[in-house]
Short mmCIF file of C-alpha atoms in Angstrom, two decimals:
data_model
loop_
_atom_site.label_atom_id
_atom_site.label_comp_id
_atom_site.label_asym_id
_atom_site.label_seq_id
_atom_site.Cartn_x
_atom_site.Cartn_y
_atom_site.Cartn_z
CA MET U 1 128.13 97.71 118.60
CA LYS U 2 124.32 97.58 118.34
CA LYS U 3 124.05 99.88 121.33
CA TRP U 4 126.29 102.50 119.73
CA PHE U 5 124.37 102.18 116.44
CA PHE U 6 121.06 102.99 118.12
CA VAL U 7 122.64 105.89 120.01
CA LEU U 8 123.97 107.28 116.71
CA VAL U 9 120.56 106.95 115.00
CA ALA U 10 118.85 108.65 117.92
CA ALA U 11 121.33 111.51 117.75
CA LEU U 12 120.81 111.92 114.02
CA LEU U 13 117.03 111.96 114.46
CA THR U 14 117.38 114.61 117.15
CA LEU U 15 119.51 116.75 114.81
CA VAL U 16 116.97 116.36 111.99
CA GLY U 17 114.16 117.33 114.34
CA CYS U 18 116.04 120.41 115.49
CA SER U 19 116.78 121.37 111.89
CA GLU U 20 113.13 121.06 110.87
CA LYS U 21 112.12 123.11 113.90
CA GLU U 22 114.65 125.82 112.97
CA ASN U 23 113.36 125.88 109.37
CA LYS U 24 109.79 126.28 110.58
CA GLU U 25 110.84 129.05 112.95
CA GLU U 26 112.74 130.74 110.11
CA THR U 27 109.66 130.55 107.86
CA SER U 28 107.42 131.93 110.58
CA THR U 29 109.67 134.96 110.99
CA LEU U 30 108.93 136.15 107.45
CA GLU U 31 106.90 139.35 107.38
CA LYS U 32 103.57 138.58 105.70
CA VAL U 33 102.38 141.30 103.30
CA SER U 34 100.22 141.46 100.20
CA VAL U 35 100.28 143.30 96.90
CA VAL U 36 97.03 143.82 94.98
CA LEU U 37 97.03 143.98 91.20
CA ASP U 38 95.21 146.65 89.23
CA TRP U 39 93.69 144.15 86.83
CA THR U 40 93.88 140.49 85.88
CA PRO U 41 97.49 139.18 85.79
CA ASN U 42 99.48 140.19 82.73
CA THR U 43 103.03 141.11 81.73
CA ASN U 44 102.87 144.42 83.58
CA HIS U 45 103.02 142.26 86.71
CA THR U 46 105.69 139.74 85.74
CA GLY U 47 108.37 141.12 88.03
CA LEU U 48 106.18 140.45 91.07
CA TYR U 49 105.64 136.83 90.10
CA VAL U 50 109.36 136.41 89.37
CA ALA U 51 110.28 137.85 92.78
CA LYS U 52 107.92 135.39 94.46
CA LYS U 53 108.93 132.32 92.43
CA LEU U 54 112.70 132.87 92.60
CA GLY U 55 112.69 133.63 96.32
CA TYR U 56 113.61 137.31 96.09
CA PHE U 57 110.89 138.26 98.55
CA GLU U 58 112.05 135.57 101.00
CA GLU U 59 115.62 136.83 100.69
CA GLN U 60 114.28 140.15 101.97
CA GLY U 61 112.39 138.50 104.84
CA LEU U 62 108.96 138.78 103.22
CA ASP U 63 106.12 136.35 102.58
CA VAL U 64 104.15 138.08 99.81
CA ASP U 65 100.67 137.26 98.57
CA ILE U 66 99.75 138.57 95.10
CA ILE U 67 96.01 139.19 95.05
CA LEU U 68 93.36 140.43 92.63
CA PRO U 69 91.55 143.73 93.33
CA GLY U 70 87.93 142.60 93.24
CA ASP U 71 85.21 145.26 93.30
CA ALA U 72 87.02 147.56 95.74
CA GLY U 73 89.92 148.41 93.44
CA ALA U 74 93.62 148.44 94.22
CA ASP U 75 93.89 152.11 95.21
CA GLN U 76 91.09 151.82 97.75
CA LEU U 77 92.55 148.68 99.32
CA VAL U 78 96.01 150.23 99.63
CA ALA U 79 94.75 153.59 100.90
CA SER U 80 92.66 151.89 103.60
CA GLY U 81 95.57 149.71 104.70
CA LYS U 82 93.78 146.46 103.86
CA THR U 83 96.76 145.58 101.72
CA GLN U 84 100.26 147.00 102.05
CA PHE U 85 101.11 147.44 98.37
CA GLY U 86 99.32 147.73 95.05
CA VAL U 87 99.64 148.33 91.34
CA SER U 88 98.31 151.79 90.50
CA TYR U 89 98.65 154.62 87.95
CA GLN U 90 100.03 158.14 88.12
CA GLU U 91 96.70 159.62 87.11
CA GLY U 92 94.85 157.78 89.88
CA ILE U 93 97.37 158.73 92.56
CA THR U 94 97.34 162.37 91.41
CA GLN U 95 93.58 162.56 91.75
CA ALA U 96 93.68 160.73 95.08
CA ARG U 97 96.26 163.11 96.55
CA VAL U 98 94.21 166.25 95.91
CA GLN U 99 91.32 164.52 97.69
CA GLY U 100 93.46 163.85 100.74
CA VAL U 101 93.98 160.14 100.06
CA PRO U 102 97.55 159.29 101.22
CA LEU U 103 98.71 157.08 98.34
CA VAL U 104 102.38 157.22 97.37
CA SER U 105 104.05 155.79 94.27
CA ILE U 106 107.23 153.90 95.19
CA ALA U 107 108.36 152.69 91.73
CA ALA U 108 107.47 153.09 88.07
CA ILE U 109 106.81 149.68 86.57
CA ILE U 110 107.14 150.98 83.00
CA GLN U 111 109.19 154.08 82.32
CA HIS U 112 107.08 155.59 79.51
CA ASN U 113 103.39 155.56 78.65
CA THR U 114 102.75 152.78 76.12
CA SER U 115 99.01 153.38 75.79
CA GLY U 116 97.00 154.97 73.03
CA PHE U 117 93.87 154.86 70.91
CA ALA U 118 93.56 151.82 68.67
CA SER U 119 91.23 150.79 65.89
CA ASP U 120 90.99 148.09 63.27
CA ALA U 121 92.93 149.33 60.24
CA SER U 122 89.88 148.79 58.05
CA LYS U 123 88.17 151.73 59.78
CA GLY U 124 90.71 154.16 58.32
CA ILE U 125 91.42 156.02 61.59
CA THR U 126 94.99 157.24 61.24
CA SER U 127 94.91 160.43 63.33
CA PRO U 128 92.71 162.20 65.91
CA LYS U 129 91.17 164.17 63.03
CA ASP U 130 89.52 160.92 61.96
CA TYR U 131 87.71 160.59 65.30
CA GLU U 132 85.02 162.91 63.96
CA GLY U 133 81.90 160.95 63.09
CA LYS U 134 83.16 157.87 64.94
CA THR U 135 82.20 156.08 68.15
CA TYR U 136 84.67 155.70 71.02
CA GLY U 137 84.20 152.92 73.58
CA GLY U 138 85.50 153.72 77.04
CA TRP U 139 84.89 153.17 80.76
CA GLY U 140 83.29 156.47 81.70
CA SER U 141 86.24 158.40 83.16
CA PRO U 142 86.42 162.21 82.83
CA VAL U 143 90.09 161.79 81.89
CA GLU U 144 89.10 159.96 78.72
CA GLN U 145 87.12 162.85 77.30
CA ALA U 146 89.85 165.31 78.28
CA VAL U 147 92.54 163.27 76.51
CA LEU U 148 90.38 162.80 73.42
CA GLN U 149 89.60 166.51 73.28
CA SER U 150 93.27 167.42 73.76
CA LEU U 151 94.37 165.21 70.87
CA MET U 152 91.52 166.29 68.60
CA GLN U 153 92.20 169.98 69.22
CA LYS U 154 95.77 169.49 67.99
CA GLU U 155 94.31 168.26 64.71
CA GLN U 156 91.63 171.01 64.55
CA ALA U 157 88.94 168.38 65.05
CA ASP U 158 85.64 168.88 66.92
CA ILE U 159 84.98 166.51 69.83
CA LYS U 160 81.27 167.30 69.56
CA LYS U 161 81.33 165.19 66.40
CA LEU U 162 82.59 162.18 68.37
CA ASP U 163 80.17 159.76 70.04
CA ILE U 164 81.56 158.56 73.39
CA VAL U 165 79.92 155.46 74.90
CA ASN U 166 80.59 153.48 78.06
CA ALA U 167 81.60 150.00 76.91
CA GLY U 168 81.83 148.61 80.43
CA ASP U 169 83.90 145.43 80.68
CA LEU U 170 83.89 144.64 76.97
CA ASP U 171 87.34 143.80 75.64
CA PHE U 172 88.79 145.61 72.63
CA PHE U 173 88.09 142.85 70.12
CA THR U 174 84.47 142.50 71.20
CA MET U 175 84.04 146.26 70.87
CA MET U 176 85.41 146.19 67.34
CA GLN U 177 82.71 143.67 66.42
CA LYS U 178 80.01 146.02 67.63
CA ASP U 179 79.26 149.63 66.66
CA ILE U 180 82.43 150.94 68.30
CA ASP U 181 85.24 152.28 66.14
CA PHE U 182 88.17 152.72 68.52
CA ALA U 183 89.25 152.34 72.15
CA TRP U 184 92.09 153.08 74.54
CA ILE U 185 94.53 150.18 74.89
CA TYR U 186 97.96 149.23 76.18
CA TYR U 187 99.88 147.99 73.19
CA ALA U 188 101.99 145.58 75.24
CA TRP U 189 98.95 143.36 75.74
CA THR U 190 96.06 144.15 73.40
CA GLY U 191 98.27 145.32 70.55
CA ILE U 192 100.40 142.19 70.77
CA GLU U 193 97.24 140.06 70.89
CA ALA U 194 96.08 141.74 67.67
CA GLU U 195 99.41 140.87 66.03
CA LEU U 196 98.98 137.22 67.01
CA ARG U 197 95.44 137.26 65.61
CA GLY U 198 96.73 138.67 62.36
CA GLU U 199 94.62 141.81 62.82
CA LYS U 200 96.25 145.07 61.74
CA LEU U 201 95.67 148.02 64.05
CA ASN U 202 96.03 151.75 63.61
CA MET U 203 97.44 153.23 66.79
CA GLN U 204 97.75 156.79 68.07
CA TYR U 205 100.07 156.74 71.07
CA LEU U 206 99.40 159.53 73.57
CA THR U 207 103.09 160.37 73.68
CA ASP U 208 103.03 161.15 69.94
CA TYR U 209 100.80 164.14 70.65
CA SER U 210 101.90 165.51 74.01
CA GLU U 211 104.97 165.16 76.25
CA GLN U 212 102.69 165.89 79.20
CA LEU U 213 100.82 162.64 78.52
CA ASP U 214 104.00 160.63 79.00
CA TYR U 215 103.14 159.73 82.58
CA TYR U 216 103.92 156.64 84.68
CA THR U 217 101.42 153.87 84.07
CA PRO U 218 101.47 151.55 85.91
CA VAL U 219 103.33 152.15 89.18
CA LEU U 220 103.74 150.38 92.51
CA ALA U 221 102.04 152.16 95.40
CA THR U 222 101.74 152.09 99.16
CA ASN U 223 100.31 154.53 101.70
CA GLU U 224 101.91 157.16 103.92
CA LYS U 225 101.25 155.18 107.12
CA MET U 226 103.13 152.19 105.76
CA ILE U 227 106.09 154.40 104.84
CA LYS U 228 106.10 156.02 108.28
CA ASP U 229 105.57 152.90 110.40
CA ASN U 230 107.30 150.20 108.35
CA PRO U 231 109.98 151.77 106.14
CA ASP U 232 112.15 148.65 106.33
CA VAL U 233 109.34 146.52 104.94
CA VAL U 234 108.77 148.98 102.10
CA LYS U 235 112.48 148.98 101.31
CA ALA U 236 112.59 145.17 101.35
CA PHE U 237 109.55 144.91 99.09
CA VAL U 238 110.94 147.37 96.55
CA ALA U 239 114.37 145.70 96.60
CA ALA U 240 112.90 142.27 95.83
CA THR U 241 110.52 143.63 93.22
CA THR U 242 113.36 145.51 91.53
CA LYS U 243 115.28 142.26 91.28
CA GLY U 244 112.20 140.61 89.79
CA TYR U 245 111.82 143.18 87.03
CA GLU U 246 115.54 143.23 86.34
CA TYR U 247 115.31 139.48 85.80
CA ALA U 248 112.37 139.97 83.42
CA ILE U 249 114.42 142.53 81.48
CA GLU U 250 117.38 140.17 81.11
CA HIS U 251 115.44 136.91 80.74
CA PRO U 252 112.05 137.65 79.11
CA SER U 253 111.37 134.09 77.99
CA GLU U 254 112.11 132.57 81.40
CA ALA U 255 110.10 135.34 83.10
CA ALA U 256 107.17 134.63 80.79
CA ASP U 257 107.27 130.98 81.80
CA ILE U 258 107.18 131.99 85.47
CA LEU U 259 104.07 134.12 84.86
CA LEU U 260 102.45 131.25 82.94
CA GLU U 261 103.21 128.81 85.75
CA ALA U 262 101.50 131.14 88.23
CA VAL U 263 98.57 131.92 85.93
CA PRO U 264 98.18 128.91 83.59
CA ASP U 265 94.97 130.22 82.02
CA LEU U 266 96.94 132.88 80.14
CA GLU U 267 97.74 132.27 76.47
CA LYS U 268 101.34 131.13 76.15
CA ALA U 269 102.12 132.83 72.83
CA LEU U 270 100.66 136.14 74.02
CA VAL U 271 102.58 136.13 77.28
CA HIS U 272 105.89 135.33 75.57
CA LYS U 273 105.51 137.89 72.79
CA SER U 274 104.25 140.58 75.18
CA GLN U 275 107.12 139.88 77.57
CA GLU U 276 109.63 140.22 74.76
CA TRP U 277 108.03 143.53 73.67
CA LEU U 278 108.09 144.93 77.20
CA ALA U 279 111.56 143.77 78.22
CA ASN U 280 113.37 146.93 77.14
CA LYS U 281 110.50 149.21 78.12
CA TYR U 282 110.41 148.49 81.86
CA GLN U 283 113.52 150.58 82.49
CA ASP U 284 113.99 152.15 79.05
CA ASP U 285 116.15 155.30 79.35
CA ALA U 286 116.02 155.58 83.15
CA ALA U 287 119.17 155.19 85.23
CA GLN U 288 117.56 152.22 86.98
CA TRP U 289 114.28 150.32 87.02
CA GLY U 290 111.55 152.05 88.99
CA GLU U 291 113.03 155.55 88.92
CA GLN U 292 110.55 158.45 88.77
CA LYS U 293 111.09 162.10 87.91
CA LEU U 294 109.48 165.09 89.57
CA ALA U 295 108.99 166.81 86.20
CA VAL U 296 106.84 163.93 84.94
CA TRP U 297 104.54 164.20 87.95
CA GLU U 298 104.35 167.99 87.71
CA ASN U 299 103.79 168.07 83.94
CA TYR U 300 100.91 165.61 83.99
CA ALA U 301 99.24 167.31 86.95
CA ASP U 302 99.56 170.60 85.08
CA TRP U 303 97.91 169.00 82.05
CA MET U 304 95.10 167.61 84.22
CA THR U 305 94.49 171.01 85.78
CA LYS U 306 94.43 172.83 82.45
CA ASN U 307 91.99 170.24 81.09
CA ASN U 308 89.64 170.50 84.08
CA VAL U 309 90.11 166.98 85.41
CA LEU U 310 92.06 167.96 88.52
CA GLU U 311 90.69 170.32 91.15
CA GLY U 312 92.69 171.10 94.23
CA GLU U 313 96.25 171.72 95.31
CA PHE U 314 98.66 169.00 94.22
CA HIS U 315 102.13 168.59 95.72
CA ALA U 316 104.01 166.36 93.29
CA GLU U 317 106.95 165.79 95.63
CA GLN U 318 104.61 164.08 98.11
CA ALA U 319 103.01 161.78 95.55
CA PHE U 320 106.06 159.65 94.80
CA THR U 321 109.45 158.68 96.16
CA ASN U 322 112.65 157.08 94.87
CA ASP U 323 113.95 156.63 98.41
CA PHE U 324 113.23 152.90 98.57
CA LEU U 325 114.91 151.94 95.30
CA PRO U 326 118.15 149.98 95.78
CA GLU U 327 121.36 151.92 95.42
CA LYS U 328 122.62 151.75 91.85
CA GLY U 329 124.93 148.80 91.43
CA ALA U 330 123.71 147.11 94.62
CA LYS U 331 122.60 143.49 94.28
#
C-alpha cells in the first residue's frame, strides 16, 4: 500500500511540474510590446490600463508595457520604432506626415475634441473677444497662436492686443495664480479638477467656434513599418484596447479603480469624476469606439494649411486607418 502511495505522489508531482512548465512556456510565447503615453497617466489612458489588468492583452497573445514618454516624446519614440505603439494627437500626426515621418493613427481614443480655453470666472473672459488685453499662457506651439487668432477673428478681436507667453510646465491652477489670465485645457481633467476645488471656470470649447477644430485628440498611433511587418500584432493590440475602452464606457467606476490601482498617486475623487464625465465621450456618436472619419482628417488639415501651420502635401487617407478595429458586434 505504501509503495503505491509513493508512486501516486510521484506521478502527481510529475504532472504538477509539467503543468508549471507548460504555463511558463505559454507565458513566454506572449509577444512583448510597449505603448508610450503622451503625458502622465490620466483618464484618457484608462482603457489601456483596463486591458492590461483584466487580461485583454494576454487574451490576444500580448505582453504589454505601458510607459511614460520622457524627454523624447511619444511620437518620436513610435516613429523611430523604439516603442510599437503610442498615444498621440491628430495635429501632431498631420504635421509629422508632411515631414515624411511615417506615423499612423489606428484608433481615436475620444471621438470629439473636448479641449478649449479656460479662465477663472472672476476674470470675466466669456468669449474670444475678451482675450484682448489679457495674457495667455501656453507651451510655445505655432498652432496655439493660429487657433487663438482664428477664434478672435470670429469675434472681430485683434490678436495683437493679446499677450502670449510660454508658461512651460506650469499647471493651469499655478498659472491662474500668476499674471496669466487663461490657458488651453482638456475639460475632462483640469475642468473636473476645478469643479472639485470649487473653482468656477469660463470655458470656450474649440468646437463651439469651428467644426474644423473638432479633430481627434488623443489617438492611438503606430508606424508604417509596424503595420507592414506585424499587422497581426497591431490587430491584436487594437482589439484588446478596444475591449478596455468599452469596459471603461460601461463600468466607469470600476475602470477608475483599475487606473488608481496602477497609478496610486492620482487623486481618487478626480479620477472617478473624470472617468464618469468621459464615459460617454470615448465613443460618443461613432458607430464603434476608435472609429475615425476621413472628413475629420481632411478638414483639420485644410484649417492648418489656411492658417499657415501646415506646409507640404498631406494625404489624409495615409495618416489613419480603421482597418484594425474589431468587426462591429465581434467580442
